[in-house]
Structures are given as C-alpha cells and as structure tokens.
Short mmCIF file of C-alpha atoms and ligand atoms in Angstrom, two decimals:
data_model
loop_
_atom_site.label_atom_id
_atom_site.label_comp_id
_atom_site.label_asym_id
_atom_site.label_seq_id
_atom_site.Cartn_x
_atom_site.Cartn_y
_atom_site.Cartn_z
CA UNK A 1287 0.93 -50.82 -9.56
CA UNK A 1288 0.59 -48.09 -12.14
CA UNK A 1289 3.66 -47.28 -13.82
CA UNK A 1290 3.84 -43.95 -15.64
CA UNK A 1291 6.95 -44.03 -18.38
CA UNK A 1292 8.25 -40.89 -19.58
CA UNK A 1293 11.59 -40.09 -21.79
CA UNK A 1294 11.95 -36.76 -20.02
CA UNK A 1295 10.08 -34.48 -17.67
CA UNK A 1296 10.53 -31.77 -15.16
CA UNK A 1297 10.66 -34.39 -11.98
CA UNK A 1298 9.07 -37.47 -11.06
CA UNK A 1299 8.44 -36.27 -7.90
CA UNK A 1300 7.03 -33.30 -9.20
CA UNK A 1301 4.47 -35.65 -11.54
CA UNK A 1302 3.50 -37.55 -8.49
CA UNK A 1303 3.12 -34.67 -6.25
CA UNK A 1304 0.50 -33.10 -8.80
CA UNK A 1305 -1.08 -36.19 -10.19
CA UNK A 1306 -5.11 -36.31 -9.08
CA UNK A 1307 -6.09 -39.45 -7.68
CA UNK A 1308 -2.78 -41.01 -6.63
CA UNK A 1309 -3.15 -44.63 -5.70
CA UNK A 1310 -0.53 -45.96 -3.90
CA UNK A 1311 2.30 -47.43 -5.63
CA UNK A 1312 1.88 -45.31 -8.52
CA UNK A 1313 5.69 -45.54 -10.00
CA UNK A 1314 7.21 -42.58 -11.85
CA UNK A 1315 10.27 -43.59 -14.37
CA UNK A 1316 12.26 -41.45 -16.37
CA UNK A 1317 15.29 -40.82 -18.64
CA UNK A 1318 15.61 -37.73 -17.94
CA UNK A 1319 14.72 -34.49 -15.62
CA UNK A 1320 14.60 -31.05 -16.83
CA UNK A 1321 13.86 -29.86 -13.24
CA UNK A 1322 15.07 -32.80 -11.32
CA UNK A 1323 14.86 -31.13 -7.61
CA UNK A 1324 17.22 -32.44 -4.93
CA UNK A 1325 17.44 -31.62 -0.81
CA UNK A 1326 17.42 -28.51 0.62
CA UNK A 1327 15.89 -26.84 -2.62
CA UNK A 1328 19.11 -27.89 -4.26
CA UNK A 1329 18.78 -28.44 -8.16
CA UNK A 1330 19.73 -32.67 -8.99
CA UNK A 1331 21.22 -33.47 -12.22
CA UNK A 1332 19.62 -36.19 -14.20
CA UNK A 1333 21.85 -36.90 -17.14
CA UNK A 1334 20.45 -39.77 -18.96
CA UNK A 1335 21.45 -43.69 -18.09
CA UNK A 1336 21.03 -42.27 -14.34
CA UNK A 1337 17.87 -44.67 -12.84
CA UNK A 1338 15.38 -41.60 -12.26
CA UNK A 1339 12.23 -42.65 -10.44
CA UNK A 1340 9.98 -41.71 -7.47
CA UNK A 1341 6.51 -44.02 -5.86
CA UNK A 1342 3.86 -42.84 -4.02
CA UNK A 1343 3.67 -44.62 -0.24
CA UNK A 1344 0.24 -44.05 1.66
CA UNK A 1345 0.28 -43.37 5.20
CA UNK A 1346 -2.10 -45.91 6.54
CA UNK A 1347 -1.50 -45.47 9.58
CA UNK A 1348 -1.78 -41.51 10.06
CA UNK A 1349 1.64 -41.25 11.32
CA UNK A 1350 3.00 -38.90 13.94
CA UNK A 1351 5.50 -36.68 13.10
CA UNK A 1352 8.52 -38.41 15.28
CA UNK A 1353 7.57 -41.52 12.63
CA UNK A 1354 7.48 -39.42 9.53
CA UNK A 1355 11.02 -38.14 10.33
CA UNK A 1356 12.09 -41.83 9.89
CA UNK A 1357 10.97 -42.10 6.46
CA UNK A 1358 13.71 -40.87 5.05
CA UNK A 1359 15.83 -43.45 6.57
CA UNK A 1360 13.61 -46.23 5.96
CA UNK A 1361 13.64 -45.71 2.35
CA UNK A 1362 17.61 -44.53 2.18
CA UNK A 1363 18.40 -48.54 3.85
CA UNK A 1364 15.79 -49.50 1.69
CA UNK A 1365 17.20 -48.55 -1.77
CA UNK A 1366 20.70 -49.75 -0.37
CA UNK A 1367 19.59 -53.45 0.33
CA UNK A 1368 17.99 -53.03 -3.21
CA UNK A 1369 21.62 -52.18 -4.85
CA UNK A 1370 22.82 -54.87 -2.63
CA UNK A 1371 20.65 -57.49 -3.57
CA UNK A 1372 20.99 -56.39 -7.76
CA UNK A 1373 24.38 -56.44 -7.10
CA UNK A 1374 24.35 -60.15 -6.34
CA UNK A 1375 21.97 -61.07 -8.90
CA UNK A 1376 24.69 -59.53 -11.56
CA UNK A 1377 26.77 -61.66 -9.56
CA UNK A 1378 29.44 -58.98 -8.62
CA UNK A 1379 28.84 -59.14 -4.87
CA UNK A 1380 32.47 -58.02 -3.95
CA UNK A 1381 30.94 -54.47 -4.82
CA UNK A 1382 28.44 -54.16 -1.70
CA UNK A 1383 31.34 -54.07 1.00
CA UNK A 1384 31.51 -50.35 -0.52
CA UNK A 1385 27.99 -49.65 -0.26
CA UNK A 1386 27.12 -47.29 2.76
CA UNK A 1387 24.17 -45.60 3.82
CA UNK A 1388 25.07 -41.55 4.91
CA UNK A 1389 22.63 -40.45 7.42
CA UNK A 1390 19.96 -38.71 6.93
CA UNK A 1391 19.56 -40.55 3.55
CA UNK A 1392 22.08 -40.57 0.77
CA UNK A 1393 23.15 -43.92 -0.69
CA UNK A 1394 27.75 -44.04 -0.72
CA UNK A 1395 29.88 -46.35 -2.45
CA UNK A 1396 33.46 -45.83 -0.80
CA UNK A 1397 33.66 -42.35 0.36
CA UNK A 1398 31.35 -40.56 -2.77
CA UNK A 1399 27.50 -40.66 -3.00
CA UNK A 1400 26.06 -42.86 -5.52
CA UNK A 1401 22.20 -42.28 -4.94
CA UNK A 1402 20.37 -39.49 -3.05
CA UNK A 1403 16.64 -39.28 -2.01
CA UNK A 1404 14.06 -36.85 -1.63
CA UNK A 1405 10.84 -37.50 0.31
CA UNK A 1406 8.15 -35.37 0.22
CA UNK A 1407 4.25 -35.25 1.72
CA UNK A 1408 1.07 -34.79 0.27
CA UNK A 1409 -2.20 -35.23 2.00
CA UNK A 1410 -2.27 -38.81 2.99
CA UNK A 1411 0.78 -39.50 0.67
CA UNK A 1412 4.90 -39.53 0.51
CA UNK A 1413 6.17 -39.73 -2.91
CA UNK A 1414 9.49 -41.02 -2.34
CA UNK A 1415 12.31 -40.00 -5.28
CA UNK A 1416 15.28 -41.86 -5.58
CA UNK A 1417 18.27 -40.65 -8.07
CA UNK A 1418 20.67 -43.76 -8.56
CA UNK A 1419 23.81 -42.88 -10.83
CA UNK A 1420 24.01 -45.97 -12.69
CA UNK A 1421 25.41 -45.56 -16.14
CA UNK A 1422 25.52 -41.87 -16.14
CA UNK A 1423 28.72 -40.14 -16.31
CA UNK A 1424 29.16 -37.81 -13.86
CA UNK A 1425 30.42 -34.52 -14.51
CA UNK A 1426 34.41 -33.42 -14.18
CA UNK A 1427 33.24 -30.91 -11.44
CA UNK A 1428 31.59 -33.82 -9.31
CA UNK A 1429 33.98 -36.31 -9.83
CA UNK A 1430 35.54 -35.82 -6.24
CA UNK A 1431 32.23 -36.04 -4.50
CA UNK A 1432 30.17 -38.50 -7.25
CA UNK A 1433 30.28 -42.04 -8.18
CA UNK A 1434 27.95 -44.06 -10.86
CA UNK A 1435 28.13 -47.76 -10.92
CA UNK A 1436 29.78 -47.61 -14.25
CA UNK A 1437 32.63 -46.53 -12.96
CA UNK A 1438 33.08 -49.89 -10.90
CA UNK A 1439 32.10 -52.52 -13.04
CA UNK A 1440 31.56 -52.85 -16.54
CA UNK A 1441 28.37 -55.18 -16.64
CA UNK A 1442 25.68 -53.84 -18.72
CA UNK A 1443 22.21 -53.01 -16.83
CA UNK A 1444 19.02 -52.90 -17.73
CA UNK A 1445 17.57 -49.56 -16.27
CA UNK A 1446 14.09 -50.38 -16.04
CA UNK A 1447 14.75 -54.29 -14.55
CA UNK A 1448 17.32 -52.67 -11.80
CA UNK A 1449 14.29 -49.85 -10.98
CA UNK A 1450 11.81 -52.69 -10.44
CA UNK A 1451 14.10 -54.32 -8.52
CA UNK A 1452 15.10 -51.25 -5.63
CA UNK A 1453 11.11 -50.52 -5.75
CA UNK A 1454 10.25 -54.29 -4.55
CA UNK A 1455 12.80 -53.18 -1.81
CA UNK A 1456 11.16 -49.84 -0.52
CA UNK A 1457 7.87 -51.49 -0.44
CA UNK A 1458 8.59 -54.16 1.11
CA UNK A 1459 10.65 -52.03 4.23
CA UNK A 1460 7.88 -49.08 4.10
CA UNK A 1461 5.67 -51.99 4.79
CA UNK A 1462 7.58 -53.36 7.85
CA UNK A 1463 7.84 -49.93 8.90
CA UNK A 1464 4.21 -49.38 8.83
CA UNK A 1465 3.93 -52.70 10.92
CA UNK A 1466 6.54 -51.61 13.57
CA UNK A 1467 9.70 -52.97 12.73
CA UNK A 1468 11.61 -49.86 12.94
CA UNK A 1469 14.11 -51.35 15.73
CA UNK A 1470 15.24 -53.85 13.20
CA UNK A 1471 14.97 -51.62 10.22
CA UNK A 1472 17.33 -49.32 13.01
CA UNK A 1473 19.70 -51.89 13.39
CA UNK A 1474 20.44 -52.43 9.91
CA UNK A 1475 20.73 -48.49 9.03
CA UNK A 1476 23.85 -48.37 11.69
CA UNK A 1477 25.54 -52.20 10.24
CA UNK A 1478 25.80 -50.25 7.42
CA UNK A 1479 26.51 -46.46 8.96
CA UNK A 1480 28.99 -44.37 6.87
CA UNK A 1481 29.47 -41.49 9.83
CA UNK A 1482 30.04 -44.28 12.53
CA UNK A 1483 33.59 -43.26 14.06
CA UNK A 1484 34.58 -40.84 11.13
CA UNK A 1485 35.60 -36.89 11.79
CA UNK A 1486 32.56 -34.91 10.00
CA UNK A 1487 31.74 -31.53 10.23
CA UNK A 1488 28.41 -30.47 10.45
CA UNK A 1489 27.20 -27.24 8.86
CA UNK A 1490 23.95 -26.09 10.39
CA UNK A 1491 22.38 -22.51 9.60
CA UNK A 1492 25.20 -20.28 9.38
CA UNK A 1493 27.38 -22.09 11.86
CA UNK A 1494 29.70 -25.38 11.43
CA UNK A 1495 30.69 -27.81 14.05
CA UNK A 1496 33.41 -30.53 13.71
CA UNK A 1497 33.18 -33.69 15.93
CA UNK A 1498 33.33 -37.77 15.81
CA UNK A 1499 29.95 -38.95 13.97
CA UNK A 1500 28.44 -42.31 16.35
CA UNK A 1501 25.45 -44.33 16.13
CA UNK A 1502 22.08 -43.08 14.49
CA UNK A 1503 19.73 -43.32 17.85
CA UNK A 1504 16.17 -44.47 17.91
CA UNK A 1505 14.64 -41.27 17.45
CA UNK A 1506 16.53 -41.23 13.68
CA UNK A 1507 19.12 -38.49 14.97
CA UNK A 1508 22.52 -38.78 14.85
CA UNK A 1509 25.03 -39.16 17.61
CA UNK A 1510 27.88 -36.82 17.54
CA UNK A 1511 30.70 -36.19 19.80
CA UNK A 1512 32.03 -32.55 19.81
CA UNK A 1513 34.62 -30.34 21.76
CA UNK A 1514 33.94 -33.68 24.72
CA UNK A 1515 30.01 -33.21 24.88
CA UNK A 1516 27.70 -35.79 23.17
CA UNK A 1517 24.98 -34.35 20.82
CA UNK A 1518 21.95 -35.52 19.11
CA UNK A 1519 21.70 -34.13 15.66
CA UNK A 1520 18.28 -33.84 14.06
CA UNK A 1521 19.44 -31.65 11.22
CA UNK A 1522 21.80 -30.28 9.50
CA UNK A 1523 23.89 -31.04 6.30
CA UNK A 1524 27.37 -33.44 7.66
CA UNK A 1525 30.10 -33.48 5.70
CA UNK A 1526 33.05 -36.13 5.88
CA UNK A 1527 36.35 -34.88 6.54
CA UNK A 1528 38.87 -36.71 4.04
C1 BTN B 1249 19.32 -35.33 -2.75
O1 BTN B 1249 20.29 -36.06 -2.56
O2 BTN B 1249 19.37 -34.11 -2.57
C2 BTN B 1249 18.03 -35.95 -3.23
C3 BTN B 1249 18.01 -36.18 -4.71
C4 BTN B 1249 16.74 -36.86 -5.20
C5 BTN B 1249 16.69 -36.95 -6.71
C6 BTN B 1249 15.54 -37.76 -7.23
S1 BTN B 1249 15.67 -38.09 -8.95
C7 BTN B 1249 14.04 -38.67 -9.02
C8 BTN B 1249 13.23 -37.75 -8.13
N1 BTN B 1249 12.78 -36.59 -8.87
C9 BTN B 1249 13.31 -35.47 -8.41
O3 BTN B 1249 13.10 -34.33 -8.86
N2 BTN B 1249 14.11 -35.72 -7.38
C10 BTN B 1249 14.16 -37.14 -7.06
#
C-alpha cells in the first residue's frame, strides 16, 4: 500500500482522483485541506488534528450501477466499526453506544455528525474520502450540528495510528462487498441506523417532506413513512427533527 503524506493540500480526494497510475490502495493523509470538498459540491472544513484521508478501491468486479450506489454505505459502516473497534483498543468502549451511522453515509455520535464521506469514480477506481473530527475543534457556528472526539474523552490519539486503523476496516468490508456479503454488511448498517423510528424531514430539489425514517432496504434506499404512504428514498439530503 502506497501511502502519500502531505502537511496540507487542496484534497486528498482531489490528489487521488488526478494521480496517473493509481494502484489500488494508494492512501492519501493529510493535516490539512485548502480545498477539502464535501457532498453535494459543499465546501468541508479541514482544520488541523481532524484525521483527513481518502484510498483508492478498484472495482474488480465491473460493478453495476444498483452496486455502486451501495458504496457509500459500505464504506460509511465501514469507518464506523473502525471508530468502534479504536475506541476499544483506547479502552473507552462506553463511547460506541453513541456511535450511529446516518444514511446515506455520515458517521453520528449522539445526535451531531462526527465523520462524513465522499465517494467518487474514476475509470476503474473509487477513491473513497473520509473526514473524521478527531482532535479538531469545531467551529462556534457548527457546534449545534458538529462533534470531534475531543470533546468526549480526553485520551490523546495518535492521528496517523487511528487512520491506519479505520483503513484496515474499509478494506476489509469493500472486500466482503466485492465477494457478496452485502446482506450482512445490510444488516449491520440498520443495528446501527440513526433515522430508524425518528421524525426527519427530507429536503429534495426545491421541495421538503416530513415523515417517520424506517429501515434502509436492500436496494440501499431508505424507508420513510409520510402523510400514511410508505416511500423509498434514493436521494435527497434528511434532516433530524430535534
Ligand atoms: C460530506 O459529509 O459531505 C463528505 C465530507 C468528506 C470529506 C473528506 S476529507 C478527506 C477527503 N478529501 C476531501 O476533499 N473530502 C474528503
């Protein structure tokens, strides 16, 4: 695995995207972003002591586009049983009862998001970026919607160790994935489903919709129940009602 270090650039996933001869696995890691590019075209802040990386994952196996859509919630569980499993290596396992995964693919602790992913396609390739707030401090204006793990425990971490660490995870899942293991990587997504039950509103194109959030289906879209009529939700940005 090639590992390319840098102390600040534009975006990881940007590097990746334009690096010639990608093999797969090629790791991205960096302090900070000047550029750091989030969903939706949105703009991600990447103050530094946030973990800041993105991989390149080949698609061996040519996949349809029904399977691609699932990549983003392969890697999303992926990066969660990473935290998980760091978090009981640090020995503070109380913390992962808070850890949720927000379809389509944002990482929660409690009711704020604590790591958000952007998965993109190149040729044969998905460079998967992951944003972790770790010991960032996030700012005033995001307080309400933003968590970093600093701000629930007080351990230090070692950036580059805990990085390692969530990458062994999205390997090893993309891998399963690859092999067909999606109804297991499935079941897992919804043990740990933040929208299960809650009131959300969903804001799609210029229109928003409230309803009850359910189970993420095996297609990878989202159950909802609205004004007493069940829909399936393939897109859209969901927002939970507090
Ligand atoms: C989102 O929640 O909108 C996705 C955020 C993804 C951010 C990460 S940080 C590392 C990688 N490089 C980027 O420019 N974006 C991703």
């Amino acid at each position: 695995m090639r590992i390319f270090k840098f102390d600040e650039i534009d975006s990881t996933n940007t590097f990746l995207k334009n690096l010639e001869n990608k093999e797969e696995f090629d790791l991205a890691i960096t302090k900070k972003q000047s550029a750091g590019r989030g969903r939706r075209g949105n703009k991600w802040s990447s103050e530094e002591g946030a973990a800041l990386f993105s991989i390149v994952l080949e698609d061996k196996k040519k996949l349809e586009l029904e399977e691609v859509v699932k990549i983003p919630l392969v890697i999303g569980i992926a990066v969660l049983k990473g935290v998980e499993e760091y978090l009981n290596l640090i020995q503070m396992p109380e913390l992962k009862n808070q850890l949720f995964f927000k379809w389509t693919n944002d990482l929660y602790y409690g009711e704020k998001k604590l790591a958000g992913i952007l998965v993109e396609k190149v040729d044969k390739y998905f460079i998967a970026g992951i944003g972790i707030n770790l010991t960032n401090k996030i700012d005033e204006e995001f307080q309400s919607k933003a968590i970093s793990l600093r701000d629930v425990m007080e351990k230090e971490i070692d950036r580059e160790e805990f990085i390692l660490h969530v990458i062994k995870y999205v390997r090893y899942y993309f891998g399963i994935f690859l092999n067909g293991k999606w109804d297991e990587i499935l079941k897992e997504i919804n043990r740990k489903n933040l929208l299960k039950d809650r009131e959300i509103e969903i804001h799609y194109c210029d229109s928003k919709i409230k309803g009850i959030g359910s189970d993420i289906l095996s297609s990878g879209v989202l159950e909802v129940f609205s004004q007493g009529e069940r829909r399936e939700l393939s897109i859209g940005e969901v927002h939970l009602k507090i």
